[in-house]
Each structure stands twice: as C-alpha cells, then as structure tokens.
Backbone as a ProteinNet text record, in pm:
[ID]
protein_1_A
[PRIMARY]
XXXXXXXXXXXXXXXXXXXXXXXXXXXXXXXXXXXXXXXXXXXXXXXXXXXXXXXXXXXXXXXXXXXXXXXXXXXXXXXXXXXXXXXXXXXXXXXXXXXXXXXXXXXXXXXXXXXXXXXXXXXXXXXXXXXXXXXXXXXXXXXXXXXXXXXXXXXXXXXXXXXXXXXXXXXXXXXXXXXXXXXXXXXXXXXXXXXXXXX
[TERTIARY]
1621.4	1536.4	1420.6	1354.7	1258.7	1322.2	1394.9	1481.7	1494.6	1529.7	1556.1	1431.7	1333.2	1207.2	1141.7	1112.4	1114.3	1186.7	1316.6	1374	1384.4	1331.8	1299.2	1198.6	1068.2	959.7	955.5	1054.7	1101.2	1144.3	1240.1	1263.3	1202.8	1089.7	981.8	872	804.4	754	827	970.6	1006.7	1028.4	1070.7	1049.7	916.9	823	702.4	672.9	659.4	653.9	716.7	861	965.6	861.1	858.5	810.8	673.4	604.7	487.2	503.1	620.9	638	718.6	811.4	868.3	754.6	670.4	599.8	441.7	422.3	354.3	424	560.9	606	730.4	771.7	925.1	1006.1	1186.6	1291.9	1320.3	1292.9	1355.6	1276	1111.7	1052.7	1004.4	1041.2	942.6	1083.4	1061.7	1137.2	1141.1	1224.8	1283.8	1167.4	1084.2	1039	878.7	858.9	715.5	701	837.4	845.3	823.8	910.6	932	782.3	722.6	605.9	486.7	502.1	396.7	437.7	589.7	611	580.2	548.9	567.8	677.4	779	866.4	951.1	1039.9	1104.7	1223.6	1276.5	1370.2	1510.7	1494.1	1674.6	1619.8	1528.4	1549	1490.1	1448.6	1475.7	1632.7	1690	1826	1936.4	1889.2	1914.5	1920.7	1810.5	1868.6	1899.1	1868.1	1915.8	1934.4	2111.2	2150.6	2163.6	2074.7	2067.1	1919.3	1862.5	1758.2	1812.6	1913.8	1984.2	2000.1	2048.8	2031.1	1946.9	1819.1	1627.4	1608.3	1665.9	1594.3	1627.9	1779.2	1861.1	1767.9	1745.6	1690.9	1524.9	1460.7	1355.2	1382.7	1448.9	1518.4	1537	1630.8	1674.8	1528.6	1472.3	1367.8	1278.5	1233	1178.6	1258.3	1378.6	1497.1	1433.2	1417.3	1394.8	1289	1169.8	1013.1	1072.8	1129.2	1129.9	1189.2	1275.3	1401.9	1301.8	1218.8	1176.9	1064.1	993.9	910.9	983	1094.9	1129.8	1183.9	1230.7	1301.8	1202	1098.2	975.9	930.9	955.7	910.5	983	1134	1253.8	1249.3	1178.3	1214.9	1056.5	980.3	831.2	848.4	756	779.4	675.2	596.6	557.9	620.1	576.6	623.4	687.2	774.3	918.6	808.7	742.4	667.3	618	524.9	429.1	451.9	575.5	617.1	674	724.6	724.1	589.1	489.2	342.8	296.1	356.4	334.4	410.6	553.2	595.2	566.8	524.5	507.2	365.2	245.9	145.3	149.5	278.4	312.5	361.8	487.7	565	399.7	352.4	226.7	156.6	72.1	49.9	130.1	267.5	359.7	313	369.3	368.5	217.9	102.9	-31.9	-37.7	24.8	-58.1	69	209.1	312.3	395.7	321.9	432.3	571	662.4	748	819.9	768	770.3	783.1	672.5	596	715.1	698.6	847.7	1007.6	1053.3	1181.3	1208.2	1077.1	1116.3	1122.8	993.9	989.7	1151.9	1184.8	1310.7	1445.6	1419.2	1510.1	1499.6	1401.1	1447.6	1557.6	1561.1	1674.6	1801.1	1919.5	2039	2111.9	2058.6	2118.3	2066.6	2047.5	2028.1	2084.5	2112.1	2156.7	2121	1988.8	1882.2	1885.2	1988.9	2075.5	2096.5	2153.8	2170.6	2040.1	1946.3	1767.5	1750.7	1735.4	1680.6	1757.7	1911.3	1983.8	1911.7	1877	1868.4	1788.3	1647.8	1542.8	1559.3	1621.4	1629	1700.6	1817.4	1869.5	1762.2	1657.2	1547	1484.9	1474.3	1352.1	1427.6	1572.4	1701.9	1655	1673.8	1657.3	1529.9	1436.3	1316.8	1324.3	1371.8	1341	1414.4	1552.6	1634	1561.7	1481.1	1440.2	1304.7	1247.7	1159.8	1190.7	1326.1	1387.7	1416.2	1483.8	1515.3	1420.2	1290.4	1165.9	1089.6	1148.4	1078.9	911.8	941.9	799.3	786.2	930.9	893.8	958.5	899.1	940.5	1098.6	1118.2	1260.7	1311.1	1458.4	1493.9	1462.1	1383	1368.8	1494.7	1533.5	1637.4	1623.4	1666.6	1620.5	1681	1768.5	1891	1746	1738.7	1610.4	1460.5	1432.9	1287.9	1296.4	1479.2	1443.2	1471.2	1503.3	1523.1	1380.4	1331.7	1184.6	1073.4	1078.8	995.8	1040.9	1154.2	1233.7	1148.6	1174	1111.6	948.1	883.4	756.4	763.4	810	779.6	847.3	930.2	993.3	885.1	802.5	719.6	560.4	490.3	455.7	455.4	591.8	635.3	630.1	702.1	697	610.1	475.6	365.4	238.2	238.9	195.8	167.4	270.9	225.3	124.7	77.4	-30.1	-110.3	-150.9	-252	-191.2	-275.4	-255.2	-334.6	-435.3	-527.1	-386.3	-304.3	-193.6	-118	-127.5	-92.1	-228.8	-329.3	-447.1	-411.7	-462.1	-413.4	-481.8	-571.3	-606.6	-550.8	-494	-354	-231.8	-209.6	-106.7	-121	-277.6	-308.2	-301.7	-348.4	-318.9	-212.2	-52.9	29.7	99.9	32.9	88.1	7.8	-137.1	-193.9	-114.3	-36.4	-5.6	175.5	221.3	369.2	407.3	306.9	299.9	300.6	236.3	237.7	376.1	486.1	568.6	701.3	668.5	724.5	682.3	555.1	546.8	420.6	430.9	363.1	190.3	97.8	5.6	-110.5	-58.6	-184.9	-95.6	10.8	17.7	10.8	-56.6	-96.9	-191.9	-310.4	-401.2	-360.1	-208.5	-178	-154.4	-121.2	-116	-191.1	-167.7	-326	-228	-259.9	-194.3	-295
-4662.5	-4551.4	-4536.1	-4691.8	-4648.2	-4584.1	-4604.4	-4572.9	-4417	-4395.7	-4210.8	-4160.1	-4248.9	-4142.1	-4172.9	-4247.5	-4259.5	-4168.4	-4183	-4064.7	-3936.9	-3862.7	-3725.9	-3736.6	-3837.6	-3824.5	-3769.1	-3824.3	-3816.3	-3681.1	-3664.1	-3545.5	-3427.6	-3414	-3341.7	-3303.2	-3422.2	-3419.4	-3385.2	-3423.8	-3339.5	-3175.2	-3170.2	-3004.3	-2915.5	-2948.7	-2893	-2924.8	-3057.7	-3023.2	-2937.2	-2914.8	-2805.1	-2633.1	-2639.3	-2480.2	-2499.8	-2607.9	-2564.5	-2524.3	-2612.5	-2597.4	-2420.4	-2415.5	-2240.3	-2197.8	-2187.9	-2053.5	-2073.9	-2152.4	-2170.1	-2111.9	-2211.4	-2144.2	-2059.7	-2047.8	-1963.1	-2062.8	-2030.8	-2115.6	-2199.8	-2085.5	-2114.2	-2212.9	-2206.3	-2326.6	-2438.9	-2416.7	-2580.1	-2649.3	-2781.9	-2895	-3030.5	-3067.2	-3216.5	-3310.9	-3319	-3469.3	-3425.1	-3284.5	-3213	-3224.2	-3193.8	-3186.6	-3337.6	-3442.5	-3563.5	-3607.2	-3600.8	-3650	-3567.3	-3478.7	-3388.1	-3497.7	-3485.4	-3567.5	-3701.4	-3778.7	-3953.2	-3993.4	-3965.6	-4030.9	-4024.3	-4115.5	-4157.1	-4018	-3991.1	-3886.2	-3939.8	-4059.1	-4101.5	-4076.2	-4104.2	-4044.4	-3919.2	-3802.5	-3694.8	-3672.7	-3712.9	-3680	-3717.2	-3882.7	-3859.9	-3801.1	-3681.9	-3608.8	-3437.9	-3389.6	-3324.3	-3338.9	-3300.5	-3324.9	-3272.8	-3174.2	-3047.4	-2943	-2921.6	-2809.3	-2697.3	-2651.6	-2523.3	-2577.2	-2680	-2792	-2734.6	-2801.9	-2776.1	-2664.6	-2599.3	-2411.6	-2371.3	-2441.7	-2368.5	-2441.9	-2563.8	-2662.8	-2587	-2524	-2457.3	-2281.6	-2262.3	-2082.7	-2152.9	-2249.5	-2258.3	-2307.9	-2368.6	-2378.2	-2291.6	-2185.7	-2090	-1951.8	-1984.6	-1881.7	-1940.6	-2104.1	-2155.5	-2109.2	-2090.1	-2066.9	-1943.9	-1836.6	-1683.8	-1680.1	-1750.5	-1704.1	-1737.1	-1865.3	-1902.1	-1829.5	-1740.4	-1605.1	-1519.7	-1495.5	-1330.8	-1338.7	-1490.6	-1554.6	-1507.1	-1601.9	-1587.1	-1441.9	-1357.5	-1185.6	-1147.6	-1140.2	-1120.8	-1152.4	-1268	-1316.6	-1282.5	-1260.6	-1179.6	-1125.4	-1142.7	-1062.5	-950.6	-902.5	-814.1	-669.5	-571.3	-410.1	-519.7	-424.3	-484.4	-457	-321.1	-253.3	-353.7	-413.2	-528.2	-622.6	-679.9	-787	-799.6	-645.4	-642	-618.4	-563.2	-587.6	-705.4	-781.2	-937.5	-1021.3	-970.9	-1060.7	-999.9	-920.9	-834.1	-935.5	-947.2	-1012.1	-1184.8	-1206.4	-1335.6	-1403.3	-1295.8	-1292.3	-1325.2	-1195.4	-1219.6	-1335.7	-1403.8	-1539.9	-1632.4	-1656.5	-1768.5	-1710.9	-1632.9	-1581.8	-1631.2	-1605.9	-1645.3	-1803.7	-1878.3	-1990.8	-2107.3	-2065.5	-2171.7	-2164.2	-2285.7	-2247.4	-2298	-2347	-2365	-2183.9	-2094.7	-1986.8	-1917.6	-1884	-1803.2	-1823.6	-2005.6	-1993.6	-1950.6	-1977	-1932.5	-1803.1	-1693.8	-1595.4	-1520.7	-1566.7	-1555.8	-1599.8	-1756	-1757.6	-1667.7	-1633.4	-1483.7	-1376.8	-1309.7	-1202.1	-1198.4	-1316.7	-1336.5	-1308.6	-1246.2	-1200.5	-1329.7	-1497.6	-1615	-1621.2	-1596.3	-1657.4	-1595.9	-1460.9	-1377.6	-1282.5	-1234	-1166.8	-1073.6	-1022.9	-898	-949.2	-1082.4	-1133.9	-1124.1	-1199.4	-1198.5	-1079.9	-975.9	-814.1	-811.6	-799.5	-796	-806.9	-983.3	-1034.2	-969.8	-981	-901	-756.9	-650.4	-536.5	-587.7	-674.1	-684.6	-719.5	-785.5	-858.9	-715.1	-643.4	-503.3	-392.4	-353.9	-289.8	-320.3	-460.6	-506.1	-502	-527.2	-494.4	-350.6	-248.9	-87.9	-49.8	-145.7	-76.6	-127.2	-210.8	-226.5	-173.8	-148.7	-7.2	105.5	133.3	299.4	292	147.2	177.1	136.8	133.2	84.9	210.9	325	427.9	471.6	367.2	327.2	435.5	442.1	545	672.9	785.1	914.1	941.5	1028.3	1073.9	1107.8	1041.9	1124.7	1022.1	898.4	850.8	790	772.3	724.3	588.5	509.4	336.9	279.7	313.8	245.9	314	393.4	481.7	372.7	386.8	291.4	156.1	66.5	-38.7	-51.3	44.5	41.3	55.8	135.5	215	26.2	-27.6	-133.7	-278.2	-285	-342.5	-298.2	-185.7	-197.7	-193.7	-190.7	-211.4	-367.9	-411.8	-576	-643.5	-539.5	-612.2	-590.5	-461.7	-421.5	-569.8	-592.9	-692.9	-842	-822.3	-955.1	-993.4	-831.2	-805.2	-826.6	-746.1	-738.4	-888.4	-942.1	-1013.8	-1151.2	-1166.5	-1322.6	-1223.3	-1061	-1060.3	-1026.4	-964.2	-972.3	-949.1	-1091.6	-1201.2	-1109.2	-1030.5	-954.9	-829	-801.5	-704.7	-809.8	-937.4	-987.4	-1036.3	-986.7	-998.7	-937.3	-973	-886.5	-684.5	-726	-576.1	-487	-572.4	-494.3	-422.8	-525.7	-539.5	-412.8	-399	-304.4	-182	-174	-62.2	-10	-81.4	-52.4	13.5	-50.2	-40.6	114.4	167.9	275	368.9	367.2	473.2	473.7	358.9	371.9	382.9	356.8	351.6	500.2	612.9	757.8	846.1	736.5	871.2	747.7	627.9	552.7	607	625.3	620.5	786.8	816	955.4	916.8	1011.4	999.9	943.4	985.3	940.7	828.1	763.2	588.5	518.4	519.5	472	355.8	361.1	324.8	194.8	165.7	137	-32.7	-36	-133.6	-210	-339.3	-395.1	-391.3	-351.5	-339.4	-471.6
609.1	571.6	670.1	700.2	784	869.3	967.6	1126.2	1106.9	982.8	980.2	994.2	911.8	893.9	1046.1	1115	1264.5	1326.7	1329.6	1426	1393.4	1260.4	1250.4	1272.2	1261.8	1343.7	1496.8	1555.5	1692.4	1725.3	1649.7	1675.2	1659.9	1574.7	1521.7	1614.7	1692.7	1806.8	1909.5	1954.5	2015.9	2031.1	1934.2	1867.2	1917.8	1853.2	1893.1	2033.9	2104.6	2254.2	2328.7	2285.2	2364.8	2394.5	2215.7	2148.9	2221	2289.5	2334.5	2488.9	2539.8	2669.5	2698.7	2594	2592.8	2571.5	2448	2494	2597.2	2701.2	2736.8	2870.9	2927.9	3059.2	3063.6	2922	2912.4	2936.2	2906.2	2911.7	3024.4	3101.1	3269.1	3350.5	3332.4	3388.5	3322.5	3209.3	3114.3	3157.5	3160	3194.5	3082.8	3103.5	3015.4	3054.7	3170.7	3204.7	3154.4	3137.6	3051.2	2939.2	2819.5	2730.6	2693.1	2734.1	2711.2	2714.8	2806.6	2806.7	2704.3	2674.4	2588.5	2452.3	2413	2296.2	2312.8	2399.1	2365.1	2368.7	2443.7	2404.6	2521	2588.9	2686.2	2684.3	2812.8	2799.4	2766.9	2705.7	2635.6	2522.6	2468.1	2347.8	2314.6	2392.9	2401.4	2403	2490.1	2514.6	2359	2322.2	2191.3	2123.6	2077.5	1967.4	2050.6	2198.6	2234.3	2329.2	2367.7	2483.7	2583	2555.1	2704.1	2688.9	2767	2777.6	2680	2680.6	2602.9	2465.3	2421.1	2241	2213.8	2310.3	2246.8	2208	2316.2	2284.5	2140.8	2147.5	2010	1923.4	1905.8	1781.1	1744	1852.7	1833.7	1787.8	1811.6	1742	1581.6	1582.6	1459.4	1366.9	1423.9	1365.4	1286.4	1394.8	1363.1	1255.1	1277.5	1161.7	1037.7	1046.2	911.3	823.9	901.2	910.1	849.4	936.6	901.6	734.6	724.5	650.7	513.9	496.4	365.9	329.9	443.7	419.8	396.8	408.1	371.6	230.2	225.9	75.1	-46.8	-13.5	-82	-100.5	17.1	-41.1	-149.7	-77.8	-190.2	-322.7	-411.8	-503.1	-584.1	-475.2	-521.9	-682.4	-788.9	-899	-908.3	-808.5	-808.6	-747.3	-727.8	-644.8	-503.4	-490.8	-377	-252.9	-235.4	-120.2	-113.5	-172.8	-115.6	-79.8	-162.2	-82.1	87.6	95.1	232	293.4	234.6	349.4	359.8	222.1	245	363.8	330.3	452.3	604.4	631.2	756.8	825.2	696.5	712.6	745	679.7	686.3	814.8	852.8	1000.7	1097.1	1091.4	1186.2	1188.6	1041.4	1058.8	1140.8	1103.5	1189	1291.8	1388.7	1507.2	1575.1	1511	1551.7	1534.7	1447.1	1446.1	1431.5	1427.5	1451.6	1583.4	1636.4	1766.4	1777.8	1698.5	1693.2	1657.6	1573.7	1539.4	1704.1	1730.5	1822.2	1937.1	1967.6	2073.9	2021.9	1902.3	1849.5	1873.2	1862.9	1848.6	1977.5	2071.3	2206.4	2265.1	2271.1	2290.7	2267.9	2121.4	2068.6	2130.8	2265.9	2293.4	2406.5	2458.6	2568.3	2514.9	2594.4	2544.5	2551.5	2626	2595	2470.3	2412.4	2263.4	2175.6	2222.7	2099.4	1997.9	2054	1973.6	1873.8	1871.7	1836	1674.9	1654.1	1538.7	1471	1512.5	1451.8	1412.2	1459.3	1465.8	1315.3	1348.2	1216.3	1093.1	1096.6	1011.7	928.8	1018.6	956.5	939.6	960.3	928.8	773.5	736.2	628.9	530.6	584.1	453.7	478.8	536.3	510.2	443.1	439.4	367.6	233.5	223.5	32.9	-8.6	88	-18.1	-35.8	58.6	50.7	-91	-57.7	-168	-266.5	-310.9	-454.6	-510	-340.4	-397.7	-443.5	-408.3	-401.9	-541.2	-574.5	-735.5	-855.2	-797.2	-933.8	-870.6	-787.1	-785.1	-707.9	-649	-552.9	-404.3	-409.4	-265.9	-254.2	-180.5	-146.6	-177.6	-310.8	-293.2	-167.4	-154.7	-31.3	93	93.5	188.9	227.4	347.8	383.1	467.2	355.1	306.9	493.3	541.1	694.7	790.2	768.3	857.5	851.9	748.4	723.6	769.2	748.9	752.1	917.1	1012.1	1120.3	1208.9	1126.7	1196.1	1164.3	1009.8	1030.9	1153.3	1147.5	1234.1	1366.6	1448.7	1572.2	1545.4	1451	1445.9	1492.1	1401.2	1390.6	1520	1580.5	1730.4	1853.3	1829.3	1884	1906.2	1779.6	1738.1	1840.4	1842.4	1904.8	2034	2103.4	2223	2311.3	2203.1	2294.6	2239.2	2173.1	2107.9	2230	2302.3	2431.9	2513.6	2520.6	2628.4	2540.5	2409.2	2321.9	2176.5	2187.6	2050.4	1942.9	2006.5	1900.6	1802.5	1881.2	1749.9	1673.3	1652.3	1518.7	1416.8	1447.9	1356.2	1249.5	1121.8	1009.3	1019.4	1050.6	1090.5	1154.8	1253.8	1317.6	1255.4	1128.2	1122.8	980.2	909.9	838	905.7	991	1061.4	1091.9	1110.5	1129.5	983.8	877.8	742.6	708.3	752.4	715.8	811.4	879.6	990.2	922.5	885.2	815.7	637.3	562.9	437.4	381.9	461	408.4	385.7	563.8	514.9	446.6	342.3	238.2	116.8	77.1	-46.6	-70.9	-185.7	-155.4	-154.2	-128.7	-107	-198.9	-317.4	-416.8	-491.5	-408.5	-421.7	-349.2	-196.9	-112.4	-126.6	-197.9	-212.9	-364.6	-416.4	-517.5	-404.2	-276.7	-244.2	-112.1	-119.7	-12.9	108.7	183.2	341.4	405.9
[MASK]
+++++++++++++++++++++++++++++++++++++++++++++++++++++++++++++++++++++++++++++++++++++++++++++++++++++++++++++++++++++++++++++++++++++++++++++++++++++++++++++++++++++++++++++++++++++++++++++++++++++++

C-alpha cells in the first residue's frame, strides 16, 4: 500500500511538472530531462510511469478531461434552472483554466490536431446541448431557439476563451466571462428574464 501511495505520488508530480513545462514552452520544446527535474525525480522513473514525451501529453489531456468532465457533471445534475448551471459551468471552465495547470495545459495541448481536438469541442458542445435542452423544456428560453445553434455558438465562445486566454489571462476573469454571458444571454432567454440569473 505504501509503494502505491508513493508511486501515484510520483506520478502526480510528474503530471504537474509536464502541464507546467507544456504550458510554459508548448509540446514541441519542453523536454523529459526539464520535466524530470521540475518533478524530483530521476528520468527512469519518469519513464516508469510514462514511456514517451507523447504518454505525458496524453496523461496530462486526460487529466484535464477529468477536471472538465466532473464540472460539467456537477452542472448537469445541478437542481437548480439548467441556464445557470451552464453560467455556472462556463464560470467554472474559466476558474480551471486560470488557476489549474494541469487544466490550462490539457486543454492548450487539445488544440493540436495530434491530440485530436475535434473530440473535446464535441464533448463540450454535448454538455452545452443538454443543459439547453433542459432549459428548452422547463421553458427558460426563447421559443423557437434553436438548441444545435446555441450549443454551437457557446462552444466557440468558450473555444474563443481558450484560444486567446495564454496572451491575456485577463478574458478568463469572471468579469469577462459576465460579459460574455450579458452580450449572449438576450438572444437565449427573453428580456424581462435576464436579470432572473447571476452571470
């Protein structure tokens, strides 16, 4: 038992040294003998639990899917208005992104077409689909809105976000991110229910 809890220690620190070395120099120049050394730990047992520069990247994406997935979970299962739970998780995404770098690099790592990015985008358009659809059916938003449309339009908001987010960190501030919600919330929900939720 000890030996496991040691070597997910290990691997844990490895983890976060990687995600500091991606989003500090990107995929292509952080290195095995940087990372190794940011973590403490000799590069066999880096190599131990990953056996290639491309492992890490993945073990840090997957990481950050994890991070994403148990925020959007947590919106989903929200027992309050569906809408909010998506301004919640929108607000939430932004926190990780600002202050987890295992996050910040997963997702950075995700825009490369080696990784596969296309799947991520997915994903999250599917968690912004179900919250819409369960606004559409507790009657929260504009007849007629067309739910594939909205969850496409918040989708490139939040890709937008991301994009620009490694040269200023200031558009994932929550104010930012209110602002994005006062400029997209009018043509979701009608006007004199705007003010029914906290952006």
């Amino acid at each position: 038992m000890v030996k496991q809890e040691r070597a997910g220690r290990t691997r844990q620190a490895v983890l976060l040294a990687a995600a500091d070395a991606f989003a500090e120099a990107g995929f292509e120049a952080a290195n095995l003998v940087d990372i190794s050394r940011r973590a403490g730990v000799s590069k066999g047992a880096l190599y131990f639990h990953f056996v290639s520069k491309q492992a890490l990247a993945d073990g840090v994406r997957a990481a950050a899917a994890r991070e994403i997935g148990s925020a959007a979970l947590r919106a989903r299962r929200g027992g309050g208005p569906a809408l909010q739970g998506l301004i919640d998780f929108s607000h939430e995404l932004a926190r990780l992104l600002r202050e987890d770098v295992l996050v910040r690099a997963g997702v950075q790592l995700g825009q490369g077409t080696r990784f596969g990015a296309g799947a991520a985008w997915r994903s999250l358009t599917e968690v912004f689909r179900r919250l819409l659809d369960r606004a559409a059916d507790a009657g929260e938003l504009h007849p007629g809105v067309d739910l594939r449309q909205a969850a496409d339009l918040l989708t490139t908001l939040a890709a937008g976000l991301v994009l620009f987010a490694p040269e200023d960190a200031g558009r994932l501030r929550p104010e930012a991110v209110r602002g994005l919600w006062a400029a997209a919330l009018p043509a979701l929900v009608p006007a004199d229910r705007c003010s029914a939720y906290r952006t």
